[in-house]
Short mmCIF file of C-alpha atoms in Angstrom, two decimals:
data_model
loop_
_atom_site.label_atom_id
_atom_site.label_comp_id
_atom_site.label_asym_id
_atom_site.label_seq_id
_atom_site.Cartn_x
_atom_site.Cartn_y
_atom_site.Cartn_z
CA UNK J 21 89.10 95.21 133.56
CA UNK J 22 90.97 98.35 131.89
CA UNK J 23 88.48 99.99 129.91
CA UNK J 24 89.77 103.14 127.17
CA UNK J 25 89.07 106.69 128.87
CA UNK J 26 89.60 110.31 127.99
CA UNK J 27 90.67 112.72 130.41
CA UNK J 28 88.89 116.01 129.83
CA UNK J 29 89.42 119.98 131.01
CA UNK J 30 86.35 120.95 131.58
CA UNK J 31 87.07 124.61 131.17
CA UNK J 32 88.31 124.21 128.01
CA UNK J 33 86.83 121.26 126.73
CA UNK J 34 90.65 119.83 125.57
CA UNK J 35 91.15 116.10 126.06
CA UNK J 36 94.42 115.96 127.74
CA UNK J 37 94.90 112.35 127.85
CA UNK J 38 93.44 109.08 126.20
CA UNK J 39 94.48 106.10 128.63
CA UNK J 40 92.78 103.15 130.46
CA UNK J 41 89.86 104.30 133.64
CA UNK J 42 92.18 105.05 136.21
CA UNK J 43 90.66 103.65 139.48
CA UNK J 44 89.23 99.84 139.89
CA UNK J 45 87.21 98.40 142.04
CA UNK J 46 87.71 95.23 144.02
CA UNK J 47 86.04 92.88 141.08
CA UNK J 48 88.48 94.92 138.38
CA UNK J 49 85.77 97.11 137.19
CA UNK J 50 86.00 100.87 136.39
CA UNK J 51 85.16 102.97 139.67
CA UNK J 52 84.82 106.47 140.27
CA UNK J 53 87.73 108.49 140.53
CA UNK J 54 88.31 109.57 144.27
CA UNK J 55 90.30 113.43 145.02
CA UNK J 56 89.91 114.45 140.87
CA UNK J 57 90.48 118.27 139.96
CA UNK J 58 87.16 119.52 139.55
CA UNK J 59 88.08 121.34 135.92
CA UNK J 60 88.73 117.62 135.26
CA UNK J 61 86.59 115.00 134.39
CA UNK J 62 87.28 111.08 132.97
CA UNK J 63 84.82 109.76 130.43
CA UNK J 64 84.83 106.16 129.19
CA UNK J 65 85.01 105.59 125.55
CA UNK J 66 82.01 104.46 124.28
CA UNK J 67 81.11 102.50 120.99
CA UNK J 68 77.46 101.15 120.71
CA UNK J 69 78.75 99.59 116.91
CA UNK J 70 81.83 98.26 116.01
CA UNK J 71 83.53 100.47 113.40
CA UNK J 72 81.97 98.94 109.99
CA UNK J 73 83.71 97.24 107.20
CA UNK J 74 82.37 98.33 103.79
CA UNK J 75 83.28 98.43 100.30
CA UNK J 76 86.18 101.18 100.68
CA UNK J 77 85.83 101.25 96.87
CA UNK J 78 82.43 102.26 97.14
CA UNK J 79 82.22 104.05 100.95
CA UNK J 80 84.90 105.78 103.33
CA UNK J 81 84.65 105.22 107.38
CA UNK J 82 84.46 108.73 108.89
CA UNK J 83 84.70 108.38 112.68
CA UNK J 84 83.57 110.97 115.31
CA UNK J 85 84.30 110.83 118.68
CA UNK J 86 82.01 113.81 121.42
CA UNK J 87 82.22 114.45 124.43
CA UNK J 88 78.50 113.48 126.14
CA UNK J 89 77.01 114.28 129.49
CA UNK J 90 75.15 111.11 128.26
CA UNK J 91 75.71 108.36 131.39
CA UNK J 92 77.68 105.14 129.84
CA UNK J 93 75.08 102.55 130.07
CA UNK J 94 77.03 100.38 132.23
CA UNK J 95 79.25 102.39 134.82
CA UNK J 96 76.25 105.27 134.84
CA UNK J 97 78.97 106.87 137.11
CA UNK J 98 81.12 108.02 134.09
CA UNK J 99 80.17 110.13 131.09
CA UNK J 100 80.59 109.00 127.45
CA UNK J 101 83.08 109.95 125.38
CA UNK J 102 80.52 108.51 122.13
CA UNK J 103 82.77 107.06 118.99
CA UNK J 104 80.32 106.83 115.80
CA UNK J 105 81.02 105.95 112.60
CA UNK J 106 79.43 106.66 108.94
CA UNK J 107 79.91 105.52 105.63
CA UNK J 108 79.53 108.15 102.94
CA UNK J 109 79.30 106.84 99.26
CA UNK J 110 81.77 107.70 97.48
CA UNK J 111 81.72 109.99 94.52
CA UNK J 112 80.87 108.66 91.13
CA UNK J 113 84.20 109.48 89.50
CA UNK J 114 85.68 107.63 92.00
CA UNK J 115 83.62 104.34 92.16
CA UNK J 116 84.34 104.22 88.60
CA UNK J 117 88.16 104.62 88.73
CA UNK J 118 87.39 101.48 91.42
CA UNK J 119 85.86 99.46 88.22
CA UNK J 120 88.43 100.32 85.83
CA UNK J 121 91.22 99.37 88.35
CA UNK J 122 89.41 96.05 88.90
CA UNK J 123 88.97 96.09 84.65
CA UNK J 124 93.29 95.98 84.77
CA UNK J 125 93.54 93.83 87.64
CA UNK J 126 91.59 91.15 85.54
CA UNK J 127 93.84 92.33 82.41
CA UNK J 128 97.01 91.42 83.94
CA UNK J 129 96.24 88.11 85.40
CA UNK J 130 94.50 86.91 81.80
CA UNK J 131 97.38 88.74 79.86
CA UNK J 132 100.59 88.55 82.25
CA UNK J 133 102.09 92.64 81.71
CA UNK J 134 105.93 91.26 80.96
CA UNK J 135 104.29 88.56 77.99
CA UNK J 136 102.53 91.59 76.57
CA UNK J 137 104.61 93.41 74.38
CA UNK J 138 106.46 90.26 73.34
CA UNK J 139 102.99 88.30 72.40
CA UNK J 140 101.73 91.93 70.37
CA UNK J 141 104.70 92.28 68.60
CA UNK J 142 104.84 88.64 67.57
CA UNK J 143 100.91 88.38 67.07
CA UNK J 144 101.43 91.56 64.49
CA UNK J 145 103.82 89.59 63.04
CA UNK J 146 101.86 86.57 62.35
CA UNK J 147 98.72 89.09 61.21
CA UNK J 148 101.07 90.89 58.32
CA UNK J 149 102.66 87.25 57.31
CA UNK J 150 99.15 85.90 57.16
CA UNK J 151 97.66 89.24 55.11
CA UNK J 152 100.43 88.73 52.68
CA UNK J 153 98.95 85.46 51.81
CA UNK J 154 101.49 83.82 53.79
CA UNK J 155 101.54 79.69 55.28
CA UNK J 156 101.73 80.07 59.25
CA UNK J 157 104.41 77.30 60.53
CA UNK J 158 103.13 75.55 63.45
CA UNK J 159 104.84 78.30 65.78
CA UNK J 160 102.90 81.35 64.28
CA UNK J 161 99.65 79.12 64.33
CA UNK J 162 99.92 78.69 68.11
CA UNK J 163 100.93 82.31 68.75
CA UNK J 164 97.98 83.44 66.31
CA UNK J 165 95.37 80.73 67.88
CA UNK J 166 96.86 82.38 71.73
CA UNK J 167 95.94 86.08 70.61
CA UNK J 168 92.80 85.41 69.49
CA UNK J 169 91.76 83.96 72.99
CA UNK J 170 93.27 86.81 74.56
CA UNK J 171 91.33 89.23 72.27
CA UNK J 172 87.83 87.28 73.66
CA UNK J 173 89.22 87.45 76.70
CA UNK J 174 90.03 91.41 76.61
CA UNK J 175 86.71 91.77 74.86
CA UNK J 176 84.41 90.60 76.93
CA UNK J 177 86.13 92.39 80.18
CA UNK J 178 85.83 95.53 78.14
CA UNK J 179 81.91 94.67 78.27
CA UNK J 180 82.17 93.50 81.72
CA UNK J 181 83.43 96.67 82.57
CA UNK J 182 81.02 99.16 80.19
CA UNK J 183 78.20 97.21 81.52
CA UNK J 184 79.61 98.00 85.84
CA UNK J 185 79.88 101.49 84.91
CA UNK J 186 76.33 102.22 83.83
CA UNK J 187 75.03 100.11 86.54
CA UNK J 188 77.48 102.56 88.52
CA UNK J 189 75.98 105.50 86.87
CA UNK J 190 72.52 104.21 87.85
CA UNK J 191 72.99 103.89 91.22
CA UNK J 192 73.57 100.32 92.02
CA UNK J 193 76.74 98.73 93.28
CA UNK J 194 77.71 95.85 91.24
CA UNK J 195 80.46 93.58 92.49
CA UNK J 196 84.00 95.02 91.15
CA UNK J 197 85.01 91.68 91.82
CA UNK J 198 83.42 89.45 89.60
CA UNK J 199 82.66 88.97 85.97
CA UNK J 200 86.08 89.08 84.71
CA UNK J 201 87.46 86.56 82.38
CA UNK J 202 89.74 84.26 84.17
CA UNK J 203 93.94 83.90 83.84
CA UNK J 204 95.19 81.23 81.71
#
């Protein structure tokens, strides 16, 4: 078994290699190191958690990796070299741009961004014919009756969104992901 190590300088404290344990034993385990420079030492890499998986849009992953004189708990022959991991929260500011991105995400599937400045310009179109007292044909009926849904639709992610911000501000870590008014 090839297990991640770090070749260290002692003197120095520089890592001047990461590779697999150099020496095995007969069963294809890690083994000490026979005739090694004593300025150098090898130190298996060891992780007692697996690197985490948050939110990113709410945490980072910062790893560390130290040298140890700890003993690796299972070749006590070989130092640690320790890899630990921690997830700061993000800022604010940033958690929020999160929820606003996931506001436009929902945006584009309910209002498609190449149909949008075709359906505007043809919903204002309808709006001034029907302020001027106007009949809608059939046509202008359907594209009026279509921005109207998309305006509840738009509305209520607006709210969605107002309402994941102040939870935001307060604290809490609502789910960017749902809420959102669903594509046509």
């Amino acid at each position: 078994m090839s297990l991640p190590a770090v070749l260290l300088r002692i003197s120095t404290g520089e890592i001047l290699a990461h590779a697999p344990w150099p020496a095995i034993d007969g069963n294809g385990d890690p083994a000490p190191v026979p005739g090694l420079d004593p300025d150098l030492q090898w130190l298996l890499e060891y992780e007692q958690f697996p690197e985490p998986s948050p939110d990113t849009r709410y945490y980072t992953v910062q790893k560390t990796e130290e040298v140890t004189p700890d003993p690796h708990p299972t070749f006590a022959f070989a130092n640690q070299y320790k890899i630990t991991y921690t997830t700061p929260k993000r800022a604010v500011e940033e958690i929020e741009d999160h929820a606003y991105n996931a506001e436009q995400d929902a945006l584009n599937n309910v209002f498609k961004p190449r149909d949008q400045i075709k359906l505007l310009a043809l919903g204002i179109g309808v709006l001034f014919r029907s302020v001027d007292g106007l009949n809608l044909a059939p046509k202008e009926t359907v594209i009026k009756n279509k921005c109207v849904s998309l305006a509840l639709k738009v509305w209520n992610n607006d709210a969605n969104v107002k309402a994941k911000i102040a939870a935001i501000a307060a604290g809490e870590e609502p789910d960017l992901d749902q809420g959102w008014e669903p594509g046509a």
